[in-house]
Amino acid sequence: MSDEEHNIHDFDIALICEYFSSMDRQGPGSQEATIKALSFIDNIHEKSNIVDLGCGTGGQTIVLAQNTPGNITGIDLFPGFIDKLNDNAQKLNLQSRVKGVIGSMDKLDFQSNELDLIWSEGAIYNIGFEKGMNYWNEFLKKGGYVAVTEASWFTEERPKEIFDFWNEAYPEIDTIPNKIAQMQKAGYVVMASFILPEICWIDNFFVPEITAQKIFLDKYKGNKSAEEFVKYEKHGAELYNKYKEYYGYVFYIGKKI
Ligand code: SAH
């Protein structure tokens, strides 16, 4: 890697969070994909305890609330995201069932066997898929569900350029069968897995990112770190367009057995 190139771990977390604050979602996804994943999950009722880990500004948290009767706790490290979730829940009159709290997905303040459903879109990578699947399992009731999206390879082999990019960003990216095997080892039966359609990346993430980049660069004109971050994000979008047949986000839905 040359001096001019960066990887995601070089950037200031507060700056990254500010960049994403103006967006409705902070990763690829869609309302339709969230609802499709929910269709593999049963036994959710008014008393169900649902958590959404790494909820960001809560795009999918609100969709969960609108499509299930349960109580939902959205958890994220970044206070600005949690404020936005709580504001939106209030505006939609969902505040009695939806609460955003600041916290970390690897230090959960729940009892063993307390939760009915653990949701996490585009966020388990922060602690690693295998660690997350194992750690979260103890908090679920027997028969409870986990549903996450995770970057995954679609092929056994891939071009070096995209392999190197992901190896820097998230070396735990793996093939779908290997992810499913990890879930099974962690104590889940895998109910479904499906690939997020391209629209989840392009229309719902990269296109809104262009506006976020304008807002951000106006504010941080001349700030080298901010400019480099935007460059990194643009590079990520270019690589997706070039190599999208080799990787994407996959929804994995498992049931604790
Ligand atoms: N689920 C949202 C956000 C995905 S981005 C969406 O799909 O739009 C990943 C999120 O994980 C960010 O909001 C980031 O602040 C959060 N995050 C990172 N590390 C975390 C941790 N250890 N615990 C909880 N949230 C974390």
PDB file of C-alpha atoms and ligand atoms in Angstrom:
ATOM      1  CA  MET A   1       0.000   0.000   0.000  1.00  0.00           C
ATOM      2  CA  SER A   2       1.405   3.436  -0.915  1.00  0.00           C
ATOM      3  CA  ASP A   3       1.514   6.380   1.557  1.00  0.00           C
ATOM      4  CA  GLU A   4      -1.433   7.914  -0.279  1.00  0.00           C
ATOM      5  CA  GLU A   5      -3.692   4.929   0.240  1.00  0.00           C
ATOM      6  CA  HIS A   6      -5.745   4.334   3.364  1.00  0.00           C
ATOM      7  CA  ASN A   7      -7.760   1.556   4.848  1.00  0.00           C
ATOM      8  CA  ILE A   8     -10.928   1.956   6.901  1.00  0.00           C
ATOM      9  CA  HIS A   9      -9.134   1.489  10.231  1.00  0.00           C
ATOM     10  CA  ASP A  10      -7.057   4.667   9.705  1.00  0.00           C
ATOM     11  CA  PHE A  11      -9.973   7.061  10.058  1.00  0.00           C
ATOM     12  CA  ASP A  12     -11.237   8.887  13.119  1.00  0.00           C
ATOM     13  CA  ILE A  13     -14.444   7.211  14.311  1.00  0.00           C
ATOM     14  CA  ALA A  14     -16.140  10.515  15.217  1.00  0.00           C
ATOM     15  CA  LEU A  15     -15.559  11.804  11.704  1.00  0.00           C
ATOM     16  CA  ILE A  16     -16.943   8.607  10.171  1.00  0.00           C
ATOM     17  CA  CYS A  17     -20.032   8.818  12.381  1.00  0.00           C
ATOM     18  CA  GLU A  18     -20.633  12.427  11.398  1.00  0.00           C
ATOM     19  CA  TYR A  19     -20.363  11.526   7.713  1.00  0.00           C
ATOM     20  CA  PHE A  20     -23.031   8.825   8.119  1.00  0.00           C
ATOM     21  CA  SER A  21     -25.334  10.863  10.398  1.00  0.00           C
ATOM     22  CA  SER A  22     -27.015  12.568   7.464  1.00  0.00           C
ATOM     23  CA  MET A  23     -27.990   9.216   5.913  1.00  0.00           C
ATOM     24  CA  ASP A  24     -31.079   7.107   6.692  1.00  0.00           C
ATOM     25  CA  ARG A  25     -28.987   3.997   6.672  1.00  0.00           C
ATOM     26  CA  GLN A  26     -25.295   3.428   7.295  1.00  0.00           C
ATOM     27  CA  GLY A  27     -24.907   0.266   5.244  1.00  0.00           C
ATOM     28  CA  PRO A  28     -26.484  -1.561   2.302  1.00  0.00           C
ATOM     29  CA  GLY A  29     -30.020  -2.862   2.852  1.00  0.00           C
ATOM     30  CA  SER A  30     -33.699  -2.192   2.204  1.00  0.00           C
ATOM     31  CA  GLN A  31     -37.085  -2.252   3.832  1.00  0.00           C
ATOM     32  CA  GLU A  32     -38.014  -5.188   1.572  1.00  0.00           C
ATOM     33  CA  ALA A  33     -34.965  -7.217   2.662  1.00  0.00           C
ATOM     34  CA  THR A  34     -35.730  -6.575   6.352  1.00  0.00           C
ATOM     35  CA  ILE A  35     -39.338  -7.714   5.836  1.00  0.00           C
ATOM     36  CA  LYS A  36     -38.220 -10.769   3.848  1.00  0.00           C
ATOM     37  CA  ALA A  37     -35.833 -11.789   6.660  1.00  0.00           C
ATOM     38  CA  LEU A  38     -38.671 -11.337   9.167  1.00  0.00           C
ATOM     39  CA  SER A  39     -40.823 -13.750   7.145  1.00  0.00           C
ATOM     40  CA  PHE A  40     -38.570 -16.656   8.309  1.00  0.00           C
ATOM     41  CA  ILE A  41     -39.199 -15.817  11.972  1.00  0.00           C
ATOM     42  CA  ASP A  42     -42.237 -16.865  13.970  1.00  0.00           C
ATOM     43  CA  ASN A  43     -43.581 -16.581  17.515  1.00  0.00           C
ATOM     44  CA  ILE A  44     -43.037 -12.829  17.835  1.00  0.00           C
ATOM     45  CA  HIS A  45     -45.790 -11.275  19.976  1.00  0.00           C
ATOM     46  CA  GLU A  46     -46.477  -8.187  22.140  1.00  0.00           C
ATOM     47  CA  LYS A  47     -44.198  -9.389  24.946  1.00  0.00           C
ATOM     48  CA  SER A  48     -41.266 -10.393  22.726  1.00  0.00           C
ATOM     49  CA  ASN A  49     -37.882  -8.826  23.495  1.00  0.00           C
ATOM     50  CA  ILE A  50     -36.086  -7.790  20.340  1.00  0.00           C
ATOM     51  CA  VAL A  51     -32.697  -6.083  20.124  1.00  0.00           C
ATOM     52  CA  ASP A  52     -31.151  -4.413  17.093  1.00  0.00           C
ATOM     53  CA  LEU A  53     -27.376  -4.353  17.567  1.00  0.00           C
ATOM     54  CA  GLY A  54     -25.328  -1.695  15.770  1.00  0.00           C
ATOM     55  CA  CYS A  55     -28.654  -0.097  14.829  1.00  0.00           C
ATOM     56  CA  GLY A  56     -27.086   3.133  13.505  1.00  0.00           C
ATOM     57  CA  THR A  57     -29.735   5.821  13.000  1.00  0.00           C
ATOM     58  CA  GLY A  58     -32.327   3.016  13.128  1.00  0.00           C
ATOM     59  CA  GLY A  59     -33.596   2.695   9.540  1.00  0.00           C
ATOM     60  CA  GLN A  60     -34.229  -1.025   9.992  1.00  0.00           C
ATOM     61  CA  THR A  61     -35.225  -0.637  13.677  1.00  0.00           C
ATOM     62  CA  ILE A  62     -38.269   1.361  12.606  1.00  0.00           C
ATOM     63  CA  VAL A  63     -39.105  -1.202   9.894  1.00  0.00           C
ATOM     64  CA  LEU A  64     -38.929  -3.951  12.547  1.00  0.00           C
ATOM     65  CA  ALA A  65     -41.247  -1.966  14.806  1.00  0.00           C
ATOM     66  CA  GLN A  66     -43.729  -1.424  11.984  1.00  0.00           C
ATOM     67  CA  ASN A  67     -43.765  -5.115  11.086  1.00  0.00           C
ATOM     68  CA  THR A  68     -43.690  -6.873  14.482  1.00  0.00           C
ATOM     69  CA  PRO A  69     -45.664  -6.356  17.684  1.00  0.00           C
ATOM     70  CA  GLY A  70     -42.630  -6.727  20.043  1.00  0.00           C
ATOM     71  CA  ASN A  71     -40.528  -4.362  22.176  1.00  0.00           C
ATOM     72  CA  ILE A  72     -37.349  -3.291  20.445  1.00  0.00           C
ATOM     73  CA  THR A  73     -34.110  -1.976  21.918  1.00  0.00           C
ATOM     74  CA  GLY A  74     -31.736  -0.443  19.391  1.00  0.00           C
ATOM     75  CA  ILE A  75     -28.125  -0.407  20.587  1.00  0.00           C
ATOM     76  CA  ASP A  76     -25.261   1.529  19.052  1.00  0.00           C
ATOM     77  CA  LEU A  77     -21.955   2.938  20.251  1.00  0.00           C
ATOM     78  CA  PHE A  78     -22.549   6.355  18.716  1.00  0.00           C
ATOM     79  CA  PRO A  79     -24.839   8.759  20.690  1.00  0.00           C
ATOM     80  CA  GLY A  80     -25.696  10.869  17.609  1.00  0.00           C
ATOM     81  CA  PHE A  81     -27.210   7.813  15.891  1.00  0.00           C
ATOM     82  CA  ILE A  82     -29.213   6.827  18.983  1.00  0.00           C
ATOM     83  CA  ASP A  83     -30.626  10.373  19.278  1.00  0.00           C
ATOM     84  CA  LYS A  84     -31.824  10.169  15.683  1.00  0.00           C
ATOM     85  CA  LEU A  85     -33.481   6.775  16.277  1.00  0.00           C
ATOM     86  CA  ASN A  86     -35.273   8.050  19.403  1.00  0.00           C
ATOM     87  CA  ASP A  87     -36.435  11.213  17.583  1.00  0.00           C
ATOM     88  CA  ASN A  88     -37.822   9.147  14.703  1.00  0.00           C
ATOM     89  CA  ALA A  89     -39.526   6.692  17.073  1.00  0.00           C
ATOM     90  CA  GLN A  90     -41.195   9.650  18.795  1.00  0.00           C
ATOM     91  CA  LYS A  91     -42.296  11.206  15.493  1.00  0.00           C
ATOM     92  CA  LEU A  92     -43.868   7.901  14.428  1.00  0.00           C
ATOM     93  CA  ASN A  93     -45.448   7.402  17.846  1.00  0.00           C
ATOM     94  CA  LEU A  94     -43.502   4.190  18.380  1.00  0.00           C
ATOM     95  CA  GLN A  95     -41.684   5.368  21.528  1.00  0.00           C
ATOM     96  CA  SER A  96     -43.561   2.965  23.834  1.00  0.00           C
ATOM     97  CA  ARG A  97     -42.091  -0.020  21.920  1.00  0.00           C
ATOM     98  CA  VAL A  98     -38.821   1.323  20.493  1.00  0.00           C
ATOM     99  CA  LYS A  99     -35.942   2.574  22.635  1.00  0.00           C
ATOM    100  CA  GLY A 100     -32.489   3.504  21.439  1.00  0.00           C
ATOM    101  CA  VAL A 101     -29.703   3.092  24.003  1.00  0.00           C
ATOM    102  CA  ILE A 102     -25.972   3.669  23.807  1.00  0.00           C
ATOM    103  CA  GLY A 103     -23.978   0.486  24.295  1.00  0.00           C
ATOM    104  CA  SER A 104     -21.679  -2.072  22.770  1.00  0.00           C
ATOM    105  CA  MET A 105     -22.741  -5.291  21.085  1.00  0.00           C
ATOM    106  CA  ASP A 106     -19.968  -7.173  22.881  1.00  0.00           C
ATOM    107  CA  LYS A 107     -21.047  -6.060  26.396  1.00  0.00           C
ATOM    108  CA  LEU A 108     -24.768  -6.733  26.504  1.00  0.00           C
ATOM    109  CA  ASP A 109     -26.723  -5.889  29.609  1.00  0.00           C
ATOM    110  CA  PHE A 110     -29.278  -8.737  29.343  1.00  0.00           C
ATOM    111  CA  GLN A 111     -29.866 -11.995  31.203  1.00  0.00           C
ATOM    112  CA  SER A 112     -29.228 -15.419  29.722  1.00  0.00           C
ATOM    113  CA  ASN A 113     -32.253 -16.708  27.778  1.00  0.00           C
ATOM    114  CA  GLU A 114     -33.974 -13.313  27.849  1.00  0.00           C
ATOM    115  CA  LEU A 115     -34.231 -12.338  24.178  1.00  0.00           C
ATOM    116  CA  ASP A 116     -36.578 -13.574  21.452  1.00  0.00           C
ATOM    117  CA  LEU A 117     -34.790 -12.001  18.521  1.00  0.00           C
ATOM    118  CA  ILE A 118     -31.373 -10.458  17.889  1.00  0.00           C
ATOM    119  CA  TRP A 119     -31.181  -8.331  14.746  1.00  0.00           C
ATOM    120  CA  SER A 120     -28.040  -6.780  13.283  1.00  0.00           C
ATOM    121  CA  GLU A 121     -27.764  -5.357   9.768  1.00  0.00           C
ATOM    122  CA  GLY A 122     -24.282  -4.574   8.475  1.00  0.00           C
ATOM    123  CA  ALA A 123     -22.801  -4.383  11.968  1.00  0.00           C
ATOM    124  CA  ILE A 124     -21.729  -7.791  13.370  1.00  0.00           C
ATOM    125  CA  TYR A 125     -18.407  -7.334  11.528  1.00  0.00           C
ATOM    126  CA  ASN A 126     -17.456  -4.807  14.222  1.00  0.00           C
ATOM    127  CA  ILE A 127     -16.798  -7.661  16.661  1.00  0.00           C
ATOM    128  CA  GLY A 128     -16.531 -10.402  14.012  1.00  0.00           C
ATOM    129  CA  PHE A 129     -19.234 -12.798  12.804  1.00  0.00           C
ATOM    130  CA  GLU A 130     -18.033 -15.863  14.681  1.00  0.00           C
ATOM    131  CA  LYS A 131     -17.515 -14.052  17.979  1.00  0.00           C
ATOM    132  CA  GLY A 132     -20.873 -12.288  17.683  1.00  0.00           C
ATOM    133  CA  MET A 133     -22.781 -15.480  16.864  1.00  0.00           C
ATOM    134  CA  ASN A 134     -21.229 -17.281  19.840  1.00  0.00           C
ATOM    135  CA  TYR A 135     -21.513 -14.438  22.357  1.00  0.00           C
ATOM    136  CA  TRP A 136     -25.101 -13.475  21.477  1.00  0.00           C
ATOM    137  CA  ASN A 137     -26.370 -17.069  21.650  1.00  0.00           C
ATOM    138  CA  GLU A 138     -26.473 -17.136  25.476  1.00  0.00           C
ATOM    139  CA  PHE A 139     -28.878 -14.168  25.583  1.00  0.00           C
ATOM    140  CA  LEU A 140     -31.429 -15.814  23.300  1.00  0.00           C
ATOM    141  CA  LYS A 141     -34.233 -18.036  24.560  1.00  0.00           C
ATOM    142  CA  LYS A 142     -34.244 -21.567  23.173  1.00  0.00           C
ATOM    143  CA  GLY A 143     -36.140 -21.213  19.880  1.00  0.00           C
ATOM    144  CA  GLY A 144     -35.176 -17.526  19.649  1.00  0.00           C
ATOM    145  CA  TYR A 145     -33.774 -16.108  16.437  1.00  0.00           C
ATOM    146  CA  VAL A 146     -30.745 -14.256  15.168  1.00  0.00           C
ATOM    147  CA  ALA A 147     -30.865 -12.324  11.862  1.00  0.00           C
ATOM    148  CA  VAL A 148     -27.825 -10.506  10.507  1.00  0.00           C
ATOM    149  CA  THR A 149     -26.369  -9.254   7.269  1.00  0.00           C
ATOM    150  CA  GLU A 150     -22.716  -9.982   6.623  1.00  0.00           C
ATOM    151  CA  ALA A 151     -20.261  -9.401   3.775  1.00  0.00           C
ATOM    152  CA  SER A 152     -19.723 -12.737   2.020  1.00  0.00           C
ATOM    153  CA  TRP A 153     -17.882 -14.150  -0.985  1.00  0.00           C
ATOM    154  CA  PHE A 154     -20.006 -15.689  -3.733  1.00  0.00           C
ATOM    155  CA  THR A 155     -17.186 -17.699  -5.328  1.00  0.00           C
ATOM    156  CA  GLU A 156     -14.278 -19.870  -4.170  1.00  0.00           C
ATOM    157  CA  GLU A 157     -11.766 -17.634  -5.963  1.00  0.00           C
ATOM    158  CA  ARG A 158     -11.675 -13.901  -6.600  1.00  0.00           C
ATOM    159  CA  PRO A 159      -9.468 -11.272  -8.249  1.00  0.00           C
ATOM    160  CA  LYS A 160      -6.560 -10.010  -6.191  1.00  0.00           C
ATOM    161  CA  GLU A 161      -7.687  -6.379  -6.161  1.00  0.00           C
ATOM    162  CA  ILE A 162     -10.979  -7.145  -4.410  1.00  0.00           C
ATOM    163  CA  PHE A 163      -9.428  -9.807  -2.188  1.00  0.00           C
ATOM    164  CA  ASP A 164      -6.812  -7.304  -0.974  1.00  0.00           C
ATOM    165  CA  PHE A 165      -9.436  -4.625  -0.315  1.00  0.00           C
ATOM    166  CA  TRP A 166     -11.543  -6.924   1.874  1.00  0.00           C
ATOM    167  CA  ASN A 167      -8.545  -8.489   3.519  1.00  0.00           C
ATOM    168  CA  GLU A 168      -7.667  -5.016   4.851  1.00  0.00           C
ATOM    169  CA  ALA A 169     -11.223  -3.969   5.658  1.00  0.00           C
ATOM    170  CA  TYR A 170     -12.600  -7.220   7.126  1.00  0.00           C
ATOM    171  CA  PRO A 171     -10.500 -10.378   6.809  1.00  0.00           C
ATOM    172  CA  GLU A 172     -13.351 -12.464   8.274  1.00  0.00           C
ATOM    173  CA  ILE A 173     -15.338 -12.122   5.028  1.00  0.00           C
ATOM    174  CA  ASP A 174     -15.925 -15.725   3.897  1.00  0.00           C
ATOM    175  CA  THR A 175     -18.092 -17.851   1.609  1.00  0.00           C
ATOM    176  CA  ILE A 176     -21.773 -18.472   2.360  1.00  0.00           C
ATOM    177  CA  PRO A 177     -21.286 -22.200   3.234  1.00  0.00           C
ATOM    178  CA  ASN A 178     -18.494 -21.289   5.672  1.00  0.00           C
ATOM    179  CA  LYS A 179     -20.657 -18.635   7.377  1.00  0.00           C
ATOM    180  CA  ILE A 180     -23.512 -21.140   7.668  1.00  0.00           C
ATOM    181  CA  ALA A 181     -21.151 -23.733   9.188  1.00  0.00           C
ATOM    182  CA  GLN A 182     -19.996 -21.147  11.760  1.00  0.00           C
ATOM    183  CA  MET A 183     -23.599 -20.461  12.749  1.00  0.00           C
ATOM    184  CA  GLN A 184     -24.348 -24.155  13.092  1.00  0.00           C
ATOM    185  CA  LYS A 185     -21.274 -24.611  15.319  1.00  0.00           C
ATOM    186  CA  ALA A 186     -22.417 -21.649  17.438  1.00  0.00           C
ATOM    187  CA  GLY A 187     -25.729 -23.404  18.201  1.00  0.00           C
ATOM    188  CA  TYR A 188     -28.198 -22.269  15.552  1.00  0.00           C
ATOM    189  CA  VAL A 189     -30.122 -24.067  12.869  1.00  0.00           C
ATOM    190  CA  VAL A 190     -29.909 -21.869   9.793  1.00  0.00           C
ATOM    191  CA  MET A 191     -33.456 -21.179   8.621  1.00  0.00           C
ATOM    192  CA  ALA A 192     -32.524 -19.126   5.556  1.00  0.00           C
ATOM    193  CA  SER A 193     -29.831 -17.151   3.826  1.00  0.00           C
ATOM    194  CA  PHE A 194     -30.336 -14.816   0.902  1.00  0.00           C
ATOM    195  CA  ILE A 195     -28.234 -12.338  -1.005  1.00  0.00           C
ATOM    196  CA  LEU A 196     -29.228  -8.672  -0.786  1.00  0.00           C
ATOM    197  CA  PRO A 197     -30.135  -7.395  -4.266  1.00  0.00           C
ATOM    198  CA  GLU A 198     -27.901  -4.797  -5.912  1.00  0.00           C
ATOM    199  CA  ILE A 199     -30.482  -2.069  -5.287  1.00  0.00           C
ATOM    200  CA  CYS A 200     -29.629  -2.362  -1.560  1.00  0.00           C
ATOM    201  CA  TRP A 201     -26.086  -1.232  -2.348  1.00  0.00           C
ATOM    202  CA  ILE A 202     -26.569   1.147  -5.246  1.00  0.00           C
ATOM    203  CA  ASP A 203     -29.898   2.974  -4.826  1.00  0.00           C
ATOM    204  CA  ASN A 204     -30.063   2.682  -1.034  1.00  0.00           C
ATOM    205  CA  PHE A 205     -26.454   3.249  -0.094  1.00  0.00           C
ATOM    206  CA  PHE A 206     -24.069   4.551  -2.752  1.00  0.00           C
ATOM    207  CA  VAL A 207     -26.532   7.081  -4.234  1.00  0.00           C
ATOM    208  CA  PRO A 208     -27.437   8.666  -0.838  1.00  0.00           C
ATOM    209  CA  GLU A 209     -23.712   8.639  -0.033  1.00  0.00           C
ATOM    210  CA  ILE A 210     -23.119  11.134  -2.869  1.00  0.00           C
ATOM    211  CA  THR A 211     -25.294  13.710  -1.050  1.00  0.00           C
ATOM    212  CA  ALA A 212     -23.650  12.862   2.295  1.00  0.00           C
ATOM    213  CA  GLN A 213     -20.251  13.418   0.672  1.00  0.00           C
ATOM    214  CA  LYS A 214     -21.262  16.885  -0.575  1.00  0.00           C
ATOM    215  CA  ILE A 215     -22.506  17.954   2.875  1.00  0.00           C
ATOM    216  CA  PHE A 216     -19.398  16.564   4.527  1.00  0.00           C
ATOM    217  CA  LEU A 217     -16.876  18.071   2.115  1.00  0.00           C
ATOM    218  CA  ASP A 218     -18.546  21.496   2.336  1.00  0.00           C
ATOM    219  CA  LYS A 219     -18.111  21.421   6.092  1.00  0.00           C
ATOM    220  CA  TYR A 220     -14.600  19.959   6.108  1.00  0.00           C
ATOM    221  CA  LYS A 221     -13.097  21.742   3.109  1.00  0.00           C
ATOM    222  CA  GLY A 222      -9.298  21.379   3.290  1.00  0.00           C
ATOM    223  CA  ASN A 223      -9.417  18.715   6.021  1.00  0.00           C
ATOM    224  CA  LYS A 224      -7.106  16.021   4.679  1.00  0.00           C
ATOM    225  CA  SER A 225      -8.538  13.228   6.794  1.00  0.00           C
ATOM    226  CA  ALA A 226     -12.140  14.030   5.737  1.00  0.00           C
ATOM    227  CA  GLU A 227     -11.128  14.217   2.079  1.00  0.00           C
ATOM    228  CA  GLU A 228      -9.277  10.904   2.306  1.00  0.00           C
ATOM    229  CA  PHE A 229     -12.300   9.277   3.918  1.00  0.00           C
ATOM    230  CA  VAL A 230     -14.572  10.397   1.067  1.00  0.00           C
ATOM    231  CA  LYS A 231     -11.992   9.089  -1.382  1.00  0.00           C
ATOM    232  CA  TYR A 232     -11.974   5.742   0.436  1.00  0.00           C
ATOM    233  CA  GLU A 233     -15.765   5.524   0.297  1.00  0.00           C
ATOM    234  CA  LYS A 234     -15.836   6.388  -3.420  1.00  0.00           C
ATOM    235  CA  HIS A 235     -13.245   3.703  -4.046  1.00  0.00           C
ATOM    236  CA  GLY A 236     -15.464   1.186  -2.207  1.00  0.00           C
ATOM    237  CA  ALA A 237     -18.383   2.061  -4.510  1.00  0.00           C
ATOM    238  CA  GLU A 238     -16.203   1.713  -7.626  1.00  0.00           C
ATOM    239  CA  LEU A 239     -14.954  -1.680  -6.473  1.00  0.00           C
ATOM    240  CA  TYR A 240     -18.512  -2.861  -5.832  1.00  0.00           C
ATOM    241  CA  ASN A 241     -19.515  -1.927  -9.375  1.00  0.00           C
ATOM    242  CA  LYS A 242     -16.487  -3.702 -10.769  1.00  0.00           C
ATOM    243  CA  TYR A 243     -16.609  -6.877  -8.660  1.00  0.00           C
ATOM    244  CA  LYS A 244     -20.220  -7.293  -7.529  1.00  0.00           C
ATOM    245  CA  GLU A 245     -20.482 -10.816  -8.918  1.00  0.00           C
ATOM    246  CA  TYR A 246     -17.824 -11.919  -6.395  1.00  0.00           C
ATOM    247  CA  TYR A 247     -19.271 -10.595  -3.134  1.00  0.00           C
ATOM    248  CA  GLY A 248     -22.161  -8.882  -1.431  1.00  0.00           C
ATOM    249  CA  TYR A 249     -24.159  -8.772   1.758  1.00  0.00           C
ATOM    250  CA  VAL A 250     -26.034 -11.896   2.750  1.00  0.00           C
ATOM    251  CA  PHE A 251     -28.886 -12.117   5.250  1.00  0.00           C
ATOM    252  CA  TYR A 252     -28.434 -15.083   7.609  1.00  0.00           C
ATOM    253  CA  ILE A 253     -31.372 -16.144   9.777  1.00  0.00           C
ATOM    254  CA  GLY A 254     -30.749 -18.715  12.512  1.00  0.00           C
ATOM    255  CA  LYS A 255     -32.808 -20.286  15.281  1.00  0.00           C
ATOM    256  CA  LYS A 256     -31.244 -21.197  18.628  1.00  0.00           C
ATOM    257  CA  ILE A 257     -31.579 -24.921  19.243  1.00  0.00           C
TER     258      ILE A 257
HETATM  259  N1  SAH B   1     -27.655  -1.236  11.090  1.00  0.00           N
HETATM  260  C1  SAH B   1     -27.427   0.078  10.522  1.00  0.00           C
HETATM  261  C2  SAH B   1     -25.996   0.593  10.734  1.00  0.00           C
HETATM  262  C3  SAH B   1     -24.905  -0.229  10.119  1.00  0.00           C
HETATM  263  S1  SAH B   1     -23.302   0.560  10.212  1.00  0.00           S
HETATM  264  C4  SAH B   1     -27.778   0.048   9.035  1.00  0.00           C
HETATM  265  O1  SAH B   1     -27.751  -1.029   8.423  1.00  0.00           O
HETATM  266  O2  SAH B   1     -28.054   1.113   8.483  1.00  0.00           O
HETATM  267  C5  SAH B   1     -22.563  -0.228  11.617  1.00  0.00           C
HETATM  268  C6  SAH B   1     -23.008   0.368  12.948  1.00  0.00           C
HETATM  269  O3  SAH B   1     -22.370  -0.334  14.019  1.00  0.00           O
HETATM  270  C7  SAH B   1     -22.648   1.847  13.144  1.00  0.00           C
HETATM  271  O4  SAH B   1     -23.803   2.546  13.487  1.00  0.00           O
HETATM  272  C8  SAH B   1     -21.641   1.841  14.306  1.00  0.00           C
HETATM  273  O5  SAH B   1     -21.737   2.997  15.126  1.00  0.00           O
HETATM  274  C9  SAH B   1     -22.081   0.594  15.052  1.00  0.00           C
HETATM  275  N2  SAH B   1     -21.072  -0.033  15.917  1.00  0.00           N
HETATM  276  C10 SAH B   1     -19.747  -0.192  15.705  1.00  0.00           C
HETATM  277  N3  SAH B   1     -19.173  -0.889  16.705  1.00  0.00           N
HETATM  278  C11 SAH B   1     -20.187  -1.175  17.583  1.00  0.00           C
HETATM  279  C12 SAH B   1     -20.240  -1.882  18.837  1.00  0.00           C
HETATM  280  N4  SAH B   1     -19.144  -2.442  19.358  1.00  0.00           N
HETATM  281  N5  SAH B   1     -21.426  -1.975  19.454  1.00  0.00           N
HETATM  282  C13 SAH B   1     -22.546  -1.420  18.938  1.00  0.00           C
HETATM  283  N6  SAH B   1     -22.556  -0.740  17.762  1.00  0.00           N
HETATM  284  C14 SAH B   1     -21.385  -0.626  17.100  1.00  0.00           C
END
